[in-house]
PDB file of C-alpha atoms and ligand atoms in Angstrom:
ATOM      1  CA  MET A   1     322.625 279.870 246.292  1.00  0.00           C
ATOM      2  CA  PRO A   2     322.354 276.097 245.830  1.00  0.00           C
ATOM      3  CA  GLU A   3     318.757 274.928 245.346  1.00  0.00           C
ATOM      4  CA  LEU A   4     317.358 271.397 245.155  1.00  0.00           C
ATOM      5  CA  PRO A   5     319.104 270.360 241.894  1.00  0.00           C
ATOM      6  CA  GLU A   6     322.512 271.468 243.170  1.00  0.00           C
ATOM      7  CA  VAL A   7     322.031 269.782 246.557  1.00  0.00           C
ATOM      8  CA  GLU A   8     320.771 266.623 244.825  1.00  0.00           C
ATOM      9  CA  THR A   9     323.854 266.632 242.586  1.00  0.00           C
ATOM     10  CA  VAL A  10     326.050 266.849 245.691  1.00  0.00           C
ATOM     11  CA  ARG A  11     324.014 264.075 247.373  1.00  0.00           C
ATOM     12  CA  ARG A  12     324.484 261.762 244.398  1.00  0.00           C
ATOM     13  CA  GLY A  13     328.197 262.532 244.208  1.00  0.00           C
ATOM     14  CA  LEU A  14     328.649 261.904 247.933  1.00  0.00           C
ATOM     15  CA  SER A  15     326.659 258.650 247.770  1.00  0.00           C
ATOM     16  CA  ALA A  16     329.043 257.320 245.141  1.00  0.00           C
ATOM     17  CA  LEU A  17     332.182 258.512 246.908  1.00  0.00           C
ATOM     18  CA  VAL A  18     331.714 258.122 250.677  1.00  0.00           C
ATOM     19  CA  GLN A  19     328.932 255.622 251.317  1.00  0.00           C
ATOM     20  CA  GLY A  20     330.304 252.582 253.157  1.00  0.00           C
ATOM     21  CA  TYR A  21     333.271 254.567 254.480  1.00  0.00           C
ATOM     22  CA  ARG A  22     334.008 254.888 258.178  1.00  0.00           C
ATOM     23  CA  ILE A  23     334.874 258.267 259.691  1.00  0.00           C
ATOM     24  CA  ASP A  24     338.333 257.925 261.303  1.00  0.00           C
ATOM     25  CA  GLN A  25     338.453 261.528 262.391  1.00  0.00           C
ATOM     26  CA  ALA A  26     336.169 264.577 262.070  1.00  0.00           C
ATOM     27  CA  LEU A  27     337.782 267.984 262.479  1.00  0.00           C
ATOM     28  CA  ASP A  28     335.801 271.159 263.219  1.00  0.00           C
ATOM     29  CA  LEU A  29     337.934 273.966 261.776  1.00  0.00           C
ATOM     30  CA  HIS A  30     335.762 277.085 262.038  1.00  0.00           C
ATOM     31  CA  PRO A  31     333.677 278.599 264.875  1.00  0.00           C
ATOM     32  CA  ARG A  32     330.548 278.750 262.676  1.00  0.00           C
ATOM     33  CA  ALA A  33     330.934 275.377 260.935  1.00  0.00           C
ATOM     34  CA  VAL A  34     328.802 273.501 263.470  1.00  0.00           C
ATOM     35  CA  LYS A  35     325.342 274.741 264.491  1.00  0.00           C
ATOM     36  CA  PRO A  36     324.996 275.565 268.220  1.00  0.00           C
ATOM     37  CA  GLU A  37     321.976 273.167 268.317  1.00  0.00           C
ATOM     38  CA  SER A  38     324.170 270.196 267.340  1.00  0.00           C
ATOM     39  CA  ILE A  39     323.693 267.484 269.980  1.00  0.00           C
ATOM     40  CA  ALA A  40     327.408 266.584 269.893  1.00  0.00           C
ATOM     41  CA  PRO A  41     330.726 267.934 268.629  1.00  0.00           C
ATOM     42  CA  LEU A  42     332.005 266.652 265.257  1.00  0.00           C
ATOM     43  CA  ALA A  43     334.765 264.712 267.025  1.00  0.00           C
ATOM     44  CA  ASP A  44     332.073 262.293 268.294  1.00  0.00           C
ATOM     45  CA  LEU A  45     331.634 261.042 264.722  1.00  0.00           C
ATOM     46  CA  ALA A  46     334.918 259.106 264.959  1.00  0.00           C
ATOM     47  CA  GLY A  47     334.214 255.430 264.284  1.00  0.00           C
ATOM     48  CA  ALA A  48     330.804 256.015 262.648  1.00  0.00           C
ATOM     49  CA  LYS A  49     330.107 254.380 259.301  1.00  0.00           C
ATOM     50  CA  ILE A  50     328.341 256.330 256.544  1.00  0.00           C
ATOM     51  CA  THR A  51     325.418 254.128 255.507  1.00  0.00           C
ATOM     52  CA  GLY A  52     323.634 256.514 253.140  1.00  0.00           C
ATOM     53  CA  LEU A  53     322.982 260.077 251.994  1.00  0.00           C
ATOM     54  CA  ASN A  54     319.522 261.591 252.191  1.00  0.00           C
ATOM     55  CA  ARG A  55     317.899 264.909 251.365  1.00  0.00           C
ATOM     56  CA  ARG A  56     314.739 266.920 251.880  1.00  0.00           C
ATOM     57  CA  GLY A  57     314.525 270.223 249.982  1.00  0.00           C
ATOM     58  CA  LYS A  58     317.937 271.827 250.437  1.00  0.00           C
ATOM     59  CA  PHE A  59     318.770 269.881 253.614  1.00  0.00           C
ATOM     60  CA  LEU A  60     321.257 267.063 253.121  1.00  0.00           C
ATOM     61  CA  TRP A  61     322.207 264.440 255.672  1.00  0.00           C
ATOM     62  CA  PHE A  62     324.643 261.593 256.147  1.00  0.00           C
ATOM     63  CA  GLU A  63     323.018 258.485 257.592  1.00  0.00           C
ATOM     64  CA  LEU A  64     325.264 256.685 260.049  1.00  0.00           C
ATOM     65  CA  ASN A  65     325.283 253.410 261.964  1.00  0.00           C
ATOM     66  CA  ARG A  66     324.452 255.569 264.992  1.00  0.00           C
ATOM     67  CA  PRO A  67     321.184 256.811 266.545  1.00  0.00           C
ATOM     68  CA  TYR A  68     321.819 260.205 264.912  1.00  0.00           C
ATOM     69  CA  VAL A  69     322.689 261.727 261.525  1.00  0.00           C
ATOM     70  CA  LEU A  70     325.083 264.419 260.302  1.00  0.00           C
ATOM     71  CA  VAL A  71     323.050 267.197 258.671  1.00  0.00           C
ATOM     72  CA  ALA A  72     324.608 269.644 256.215  1.00  0.00           C
ATOM     73  CA  HIS A  73     323.157 272.818 254.742  1.00  0.00           C
ATOM     74  CA  LEU A  74     325.194 274.423 251.964  1.00  0.00           C
ATOM     75  CA  GLY A  75     323.868 277.934 252.682  1.00  0.00           C
ATOM     76  CA  MET A  76     325.146 280.345 250.004  1.00  0.00           C
ATOM     77  CA  SER A  77     328.423 278.732 249.082  1.00  0.00           C
ATOM     78  CA  GLY A  78     328.971 275.464 250.982  1.00  0.00           C
ATOM     79  CA  GLN A  79     330.789 272.731 249.064  1.00  0.00           C
ATOM     80  CA  PHE A  80     331.793 269.156 249.745  1.00  0.00           C
ATOM     81  CA  LEU A  81     335.034 268.229 248.048  1.00  0.00           C
ATOM     82  CA  ILE A  82     337.237 265.176 248.013  1.00  0.00           C
ATOM     83  CA  ASN A  83     340.856 266.257 248.455  1.00  0.00           C
ATOM     84  CA  GLN A  84     342.786 265.337 245.345  1.00  0.00           C
ATOM     85  CA  LYS A  85     346.548 265.418 245.190  1.00  0.00           C
ATOM     86  CA  ASP A  86     346.679 266.890 241.680  1.00  0.00           C
ATOM     87  CA  ARG A  87     344.449 269.843 242.541  1.00  0.00           C
ATOM     88  CA  PRO A  88     345.103 272.939 244.647  1.00  0.00           C
ATOM     89  CA  GLY A  89     343.663 272.636 248.169  1.00  0.00           C
ATOM     90  CA  ALA A  90     340.362 274.309 249.074  1.00  0.00           C
ATOM     91  CA  LYS A  91     340.789 277.810 250.529  1.00  0.00           C
ATOM     92  CA  HIS A  92     337.862 278.003 252.971  1.00  0.00           C
ATOM     93  CA  VAL A  93     337.933 274.655 254.735  1.00  0.00           C
ATOM     94  CA  ARG A  94     335.421 274.609 257.636  1.00  0.00           C
ATOM     95  CA  ALA A  95     335.554 270.908 258.501  1.00  0.00           C
ATOM     96  CA  GLN A  96     337.477 267.844 257.420  1.00  0.00           C
ATOM     97  CA  PHE A  97     336.505 264.170 257.583  1.00  0.00           C
ATOM     98  CA  ASN A  98     339.191 261.520 257.275  1.00  0.00           C
ATOM     99  CA  LEU A  99     337.432 258.480 255.866  1.00  0.00           C
ATOM    100  CA  ARG A 100     338.505 254.879 255.496  1.00  0.00           C
ATOM    101  CA  ARG A 101     337.095 251.772 253.874  1.00  0.00           C
ATOM    102  CA  GLY A 102     339.416 248.784 254.061  1.00  0.00           C
ATOM    103  CA  LEU A 103     342.730 249.998 252.673  1.00  0.00           C
ATOM    104  CA  ARG A 104     341.201 253.006 250.910  1.00  0.00           C
ATOM    105  CA  SER A 105     341.268 256.386 252.584  1.00  0.00           C
ATOM    106  CA  ARG A 106     339.688 259.692 251.548  1.00  0.00           C
ATOM    107  CA  GLU A 107     339.624 263.217 252.889  1.00  0.00           C
ATOM    108  CA  LEU A 108     336.231 264.846 252.625  1.00  0.00           C
ATOM    109  CA  ILE A 109     336.319 268.633 253.002  1.00  0.00           C
ATOM    110  CA  PHE A 110     333.463 271.011 253.843  1.00  0.00           C
ATOM    111  CA  ASN A 111     334.518 274.265 252.199  1.00  0.00           C
ATOM    112  CA  ASP A 112     332.439 277.432 252.604  1.00  0.00           C
ATOM    113  CA  GLN A 113     333.576 280.869 251.526  1.00  0.00           C
ATOM    114  CA  ARG A 114     330.610 282.866 252.844  1.00  0.00           C
ATOM    115  CA  THR A 115     330.081 280.745 256.007  1.00  0.00           C
ATOM    116  CA  PHE A 116     326.256 280.626 255.785  1.00  0.00           C
ATOM    117  CA  GLY A 117     326.464 276.848 255.447  1.00  0.00           C
ATOM    118  CA  TRP A 118     326.541 274.614 258.505  1.00  0.00           C
ATOM    119  CA  LEU A 119     326.876 271.085 259.867  1.00  0.00           C
ATOM    120  CA  SER A 120     324.944 269.606 262.769  1.00  0.00           C
ATOM    121  CA  ILE A 121     324.593 266.253 264.501  1.00  0.00           C
ATOM    122  CA  GLU A 122     320.888 265.574 265.031  1.00  0.00           C
ATOM    123  CA  GLU A 123     318.365 262.959 266.024  1.00  0.00           C
ATOM    124  CA  THR A 124     315.653 261.993 263.567  1.00  0.00           C
ATOM    125  CA  ALA A 125     311.911 261.435 263.826  1.00  0.00           C
ATOM    126  CA  GLN A 126     310.199 259.444 261.027  1.00  0.00           C
ATOM    127  CA  GLY A 127     313.597 259.564 259.313  1.00  0.00           C
ATOM    128  CA  ILE A 128     313.756 263.386 259.208  1.00  0.00           C
ATOM    129  CA  PRO A 129     316.389 265.297 261.224  1.00  0.00           C
ATOM    130  CA  THR A 130     315.279 267.973 263.703  1.00  0.00           C
ATOM    131  CA  SER A 131     316.306 271.011 261.611  1.00  0.00           C
ATOM    132  CA  ALA A 132     314.442 269.760 258.515  1.00  0.00           C
ATOM    133  CA  ARG A 133     311.205 268.879 260.315  1.00  0.00           C
ATOM    134  CA  HIS A 134     309.476 272.169 259.420  1.00  0.00           C
ATOM    135  CA  ILE A 135     310.374 271.669 255.745  1.00  0.00           C
ATOM    136  CA  ALA A 136     307.632 270.251 253.511  1.00  0.00           C
ATOM    137  CA  PRO A 137     308.471 267.338 251.196  1.00  0.00           C
ATOM    138  CA  ASP A 138     309.880 268.391 247.826  1.00  0.00           C
ATOM    139  CA  PRO A 139     308.240 267.209 244.579  1.00  0.00           C
ATOM    140  CA  PHE A 140     310.734 264.324 244.236  1.00  0.00           C
ATOM    141  CA  ASP A 141     309.884 262.928 247.682  1.00  0.00           C
ATOM    142  CA  SER A 142     307.604 259.868 247.801  1.00  0.00           C
ATOM    143  CA  ASN A 143     305.773 261.674 250.648  1.00  0.00           C
ATOM    144  CA  PHE A 144     304.987 264.681 248.438  1.00  0.00           C
ATOM    145  CA  ASP A 145     301.232 265.237 248.202  1.00  0.00           C
ATOM    146  CA  LYS A 146     300.544 267.387 245.150  1.00  0.00           C
ATOM    147  CA  GLY A 147     296.847 267.797 245.939  1.00  0.00           C
ATOM    148  CA  ALA A 148     297.635 269.069 249.440  1.00  0.00           C
ATOM    149  CA  ALA A 149     300.268 271.470 248.074  1.00  0.00           C
ATOM    150  CA  ILE A 150     297.782 272.869 245.512  1.00  0.00           C
ATOM    151  CA  LYS A 151     295.202 273.424 248.286  1.00  0.00           C
ATOM    152  CA  SER A 152     297.796 275.046 250.494  1.00  0.00           C
ATOM    153  CA  TYR A 153     298.826 277.500 247.749  1.00  0.00           C
ATOM    154  CA  ALA A 154     295.218 278.221 246.761  1.00  0.00           C
ATOM    155  CA  LYS A 155     294.024 279.146 250.252  1.00  0.00           C
ATOM    156  CA  ARG A 156     296.669 281.879 250.594  1.00  0.00           C
ATOM    157  CA  ASN A 157     296.520 285.327 249.132  1.00  0.00           C
ATOM    158  CA  ILE A 158     300.196 285.962 248.400  1.00  0.00           C
ATOM    159  CA  ARG A 159     302.269 286.410 245.254  1.00  0.00           C
ATOM    160  CA  ILE A 160     302.923 283.074 243.555  1.00  0.00           C
ATOM    161  CA  LYS A 161     306.678 283.761 243.491  1.00  0.00           C
ATOM    162  CA  THR A 162     306.705 284.310 247.273  1.00  0.00           C
ATOM    163  CA  ALA A 163     304.579 281.173 247.753  1.00  0.00           C
ATOM    164  CA  LEU A 164     306.997 279.062 245.723  1.00  0.00           C
ATOM    165  CA  LEU A 165     309.879 280.168 247.947  1.00  0.00           C
ATOM    166  CA  ASN A 166     307.947 279.133 251.082  1.00  0.00           C
ATOM    167  CA  GLN A 167     309.640 275.858 252.058  1.00  0.00           C
ATOM    168  CA  GLU A 168     306.746 274.881 254.339  1.00  0.00           C
ATOM    169  CA  ILE A 169     304.310 274.335 251.435  1.00  0.00           C
ATOM    170  CA  MET A 170     306.668 272.583 248.996  1.00  0.00           C
ATOM    171  CA  SER A 171     310.431 272.574 249.441  1.00  0.00           C
ATOM    172  CA  GLY A 172     313.435 272.761 247.145  1.00  0.00           C
ATOM    173  CA  VAL A 173     312.474 275.729 244.938  1.00  0.00           C
ATOM    174  CA  GLY A 174     314.593 278.868 245.339  1.00  0.00           C
ATOM    175  CA  ASN A 175     314.899 282.032 243.277  1.00  0.00           C
ATOM    176  CA  ILE A 176     316.353 280.442 240.120  1.00  0.00           C
ATOM    177  CA  TYR A 177     313.892 277.585 239.676  1.00  0.00           C
ATOM    178  CA  ALA A 178     310.916 279.701 240.790  1.00  0.00           C
ATOM    179  CA  ASP A 179     311.610 282.153 237.947  1.00  0.00           C
ATOM    180  CA  GLU A 180     312.126 279.296 235.483  1.00  0.00           C
ATOM    181  CA  ALA A 181     308.962 277.458 236.583  1.00  0.00           C
ATOM    182  CA  LEU A 182     306.814 280.603 236.288  1.00  0.00           C
ATOM    183  CA  TRP A 183     308.261 281.369 232.849  1.00  0.00           C
ATOM    184  CA  ARG A 184     307.393 277.835 231.684  1.00  0.00           C
ATOM    185  CA  ALA A 185     303.906 278.007 233.167  1.00  0.00           C
ATOM    186  CA  LYS A 186     303.407 281.540 231.689  1.00  0.00           C
ATOM    187  CA  VAL A 187     302.460 283.019 235.059  1.00  0.00           C
ATOM    188  CA  HIS A 188     303.507 286.525 236.173  1.00  0.00           C
ATOM    189  CA  PRO A 189     305.527 286.275 239.429  1.00  0.00           C
ATOM    190  CA  GLU A 190     303.317 288.866 241.173  1.00  0.00           C
ATOM    191  CA  THR A 191     300.036 287.018 240.483  1.00  0.00           C
ATOM    192  CA  SER A 192     298.180 286.302 243.728  1.00  0.00           C
ATOM    193  CA  THR A 193     297.765 282.605 244.518  1.00  0.00           C
ATOM    194  CA  ALA A 194     294.083 283.395 245.202  1.00  0.00           C
ATOM    195  CA  ASP A 195     293.658 284.450 241.556  1.00  0.00           C
ATOM    196  CA  LEU A 196     295.135 281.259 240.088  1.00  0.00           C
ATOM    197  CA  SER A 197     292.947 278.282 239.197  1.00  0.00           C
ATOM    198  CA  THR A 198     293.908 274.966 240.798  1.00  0.00           C
ATOM    199  CA  LYS A 199     294.736 273.782 237.288  1.00  0.00           C
ATOM    200  CA  LYS A 200     297.199 276.659 236.857  1.00  0.00           C
ATOM    201  CA  ILE A 201     298.771 276.007 240.278  1.00  0.00           C
ATOM    202  CA  ALA A 202     299.167 272.342 239.303  1.00  0.00           C
ATOM    203  CA  ARG A 203     300.840 273.510 236.104  1.00  0.00           C
ATOM    204  CA  VAL A 204     303.310 275.678 238.099  1.00  0.00           C
ATOM    205  CA  ILE A 205     304.188 272.693 240.341  1.00  0.00           C
ATOM    206  CA  ASP A 206     304.664 270.470 237.277  1.00  0.00           C
ATOM    207  CA  CYS A 207     306.892 273.088 235.623  1.00  0.00           C
ATOM    208  CA  ALA A 208     308.983 273.445 238.809  1.00  0.00           C
ATOM    209  CA  THR A 209     309.418 269.668 238.954  1.00  0.00           C
ATOM    210  CA  GLU A 210     310.256 269.498 235.267  1.00  0.00           C
ATOM    211  CA  VAL A 211     312.824 272.298 235.314  1.00  0.00           C
ATOM    212  CA  MET A 212     314.491 270.889 238.435  1.00  0.00           C
ATOM    213  CA  SER A 213     314.741 267.382 236.914  1.00  0.00           C
ATOM    214  CA  GLU A 214     316.357 268.856 233.814  1.00  0.00           C
ATOM    215  CA  ALA A 215     318.785 270.793 236.015  1.00  0.00           C
ATOM    216  CA  ILE A 216     319.657 267.629 238.011  1.00  0.00           C
ATOM    217  CA  ALA A 217     320.394 265.863 234.718  1.00  0.00           C
ATOM    218  CA  GLN A 218     322.880 268.642 233.898  1.00  0.00           C
ATOM    219  CA  GLY A 219     324.538 268.713 237.320  1.00  0.00           C
ATOM    220  CA  GLY A 220     322.764 271.881 238.497  1.00  0.00           C
ATOM    221  CA  THR A 221     323.387 275.562 237.830  1.00  0.00           C
ATOM    222  CA  SER A 222     326.673 277.334 238.556  1.00  0.00           C
ATOM    223  CA  PHE A 223     325.594 280.935 239.033  1.00  0.00           C
ATOM    224  CA  ASP A 224     328.663 282.585 240.502  1.00  0.00           C
ATOM    225  CA  ASP A 225     331.374 279.909 240.399  1.00  0.00           C
ATOM    226  CA  LEU A 226     330.609 279.039 244.015  1.00  0.00           C
ATOM    227  CA  TYR A 227     328.615 275.932 243.321  1.00  0.00           C
ATOM    228  CA  ILE A 228     330.660 272.882 242.396  1.00  0.00           C
ATOM    229  CA  ASN A 229     330.006 269.206 242.918  1.00  0.00           C
ATOM    230  CA  VAL A 230     332.164 266.818 244.966  1.00  0.00           C
ATOM    231  CA  ASN A 231     334.512 266.331 242.031  1.00  0.00           C
ATOM    232  CA  GLY A 232     335.173 270.067 241.902  1.00  0.00           C
ATOM    233  CA  GLU A 233     333.122 270.438 238.713  1.00  0.00           C
ATOM    234  CA  SER A 234     330.409 272.958 237.874  1.00  0.00           C
ATOM    235  CA  GLY A 235     326.937 272.200 236.546  1.00  0.00           C
ATOM    236  CA  PHE A 236     325.830 273.306 233.094  1.00  0.00           C
ATOM    237  CA  PHE A 237     322.211 274.284 233.584  1.00  0.00           C
ATOM    238  CA  GLU A 238     322.953 278.029 233.385  1.00  0.00           C
ATOM    239  CA  GLN A 239     323.187 277.473 229.600  1.00  0.00           C
ATOM    240  CA  SER A 240     319.515 276.407 229.667  1.00  0.00           C
ATOM    241  CA  LEU A 241     318.047 279.221 231.786  1.00  0.00           C
ATOM    242  CA  SER A 242     315.177 281.015 230.028  1.00  0.00           C
ATOM    243  CA  ALA A 243     314.365 283.803 232.500  1.00  0.00           C
ATOM    244  CA  TYR A 244     316.572 283.815 235.606  1.00  0.00           C
ATOM    245  CA  GLY A 245     319.503 286.228 235.180  1.00  0.00           C
ATOM    246  CA  GLN A 246     318.474 286.931 231.563  1.00  0.00           C
ATOM    247  CA  THR A 247     317.520 290.629 231.980  1.00  0.00           C
ATOM    248  CA  ASP A 248     317.174 292.315 228.548  1.00  0.00           C
ATOM    249  CA  GLU A 249     317.911 289.031 226.745  1.00  0.00           C
ATOM    250  CA  PRO A 250     315.179 287.906 224.314  1.00  0.00           C
ATOM    251  CA  CYS A 251     312.533 285.560 225.739  1.00  0.00           C
ATOM    252  CA  PRO A 252     313.273 282.162 224.105  1.00  0.00           C
ATOM    253  CA  ARG A 253     309.539 281.825 223.311  1.00  0.00           C
ATOM    254  CA  CYS A 254     308.579 285.217 221.889  1.00  0.00           C
ATOM    255  CA  GLY A 255     311.696 287.379 221.668  1.00  0.00           C
ATOM    256  CA  THR A 256     310.465 290.108 224.066  1.00  0.00           C
ATOM    257  CA  PRO A 257     313.290 291.300 226.367  1.00  0.00           C
ATOM    258  CA  ILE A 258     313.178 289.604 229.792  1.00  0.00           C
ATOM    259  CA  LYS A 259     312.336 292.063 232.562  1.00  0.00           C
ATOM    260  CA  ARG A 260     313.707 292.145 236.114  1.00  0.00           C
ATOM    261  CA  ILE A 261     311.665 293.450 239.046  1.00  0.00           C
ATOM    262  CA  VAL A 262     312.404 293.422 242.770  1.00  0.00           C
ATOM    263  CA  PHE A 263     309.938 292.506 245.521  1.00  0.00           C
ATOM    264  CA  GLY A 264     310.314 290.706 248.817  1.00  0.00           C
ATOM    265  CA  ALA A 265     314.027 291.677 248.724  1.00  0.00           C
ATOM    266  CA  ARG A 266     314.584 289.371 245.732  1.00  0.00           C
ATOM    267  CA  SER A 267     314.787 289.929 242.029  1.00  0.00           C
ATOM    268  CA  SER A 268     312.321 288.208 239.716  1.00  0.00           C
ATOM    269  CA  HIS A 269     312.873 287.702 236.008  1.00  0.00           C
ATOM    270  CA  PHE A 270     309.963 287.235 233.619  1.00  0.00           C
ATOM    271  CA  CYS A 271     308.739 287.823 230.073  1.00  0.00           C
ATOM    272  CA  PRO A 272     306.288 290.786 230.115  1.00  0.00           C
ATOM    273  CA  ARG A 273     304.507 289.347 227.056  1.00  0.00           C
ATOM    274  CA  CYS A 274     304.215 285.619 227.918  1.00  0.00           C
ATOM    275  CA  GLN A 275     303.673 286.167 231.639  1.00  0.00           C
ATOM    276  CA  ARG A 276     300.951 288.797 231.994  1.00  0.00           C
TER     277      ARG A 276
HETATM  278 ZN1  LIG B   1     307.958 285.642 226.003  1.00  0.00          ZN
END
């Protein structure tokens, strides 16, 4: 499932490729492509100019010269692709945007095999679209308040792994980067937030930020071939994973086999020696 680094990679790719383009036509090609809460059908986007691409956590949105934005959530397998003549067409096209800038035209495709991704036209308040309003700022956001996040984690009594996945405290971290951050910080995923010092919680936040910046620099992680950027390319961060998906592989720090446990309906990977 795409997490912050993958969504940020897509945002950067889209910024370079579609910003400044006008939407000639927007085609809704699947009954679940557009959220029922969307304030308008995709067809209403005709004539709108894309003025920027923004993101909070895993929510991505196209800013337009309109009083609304086009929000996109990639879900499990959503992809934005630019149709290229020398490549085979996408197989699970859910929406298509015919874009134009002067004499240049581009077809932007929203492809989504598992259909958990969605698009939605929404109003914004303080620059944030309706569906992302409950999401806390991510650590790369200028509005992110690290002190407040530390306090918010510390006052709960839940497993640190579960807390990291809670998008209302700090957003952007999913299963992959939570496991990686906890491995770096040497914290067992089942440790209660109430038992962690504020210094240790700060360390976990710093490690999450660090691992996600490294992943952004490598174009994200391609876990099951479903994540690709707008150029149809995969990220390389899976080569750098220390814990996530590394069951029985030696811990890069101490050589102890990485262990996998399941709680909260998710698997967690950790080093039983470094993360006690
Ligand atoms: Zn270890």
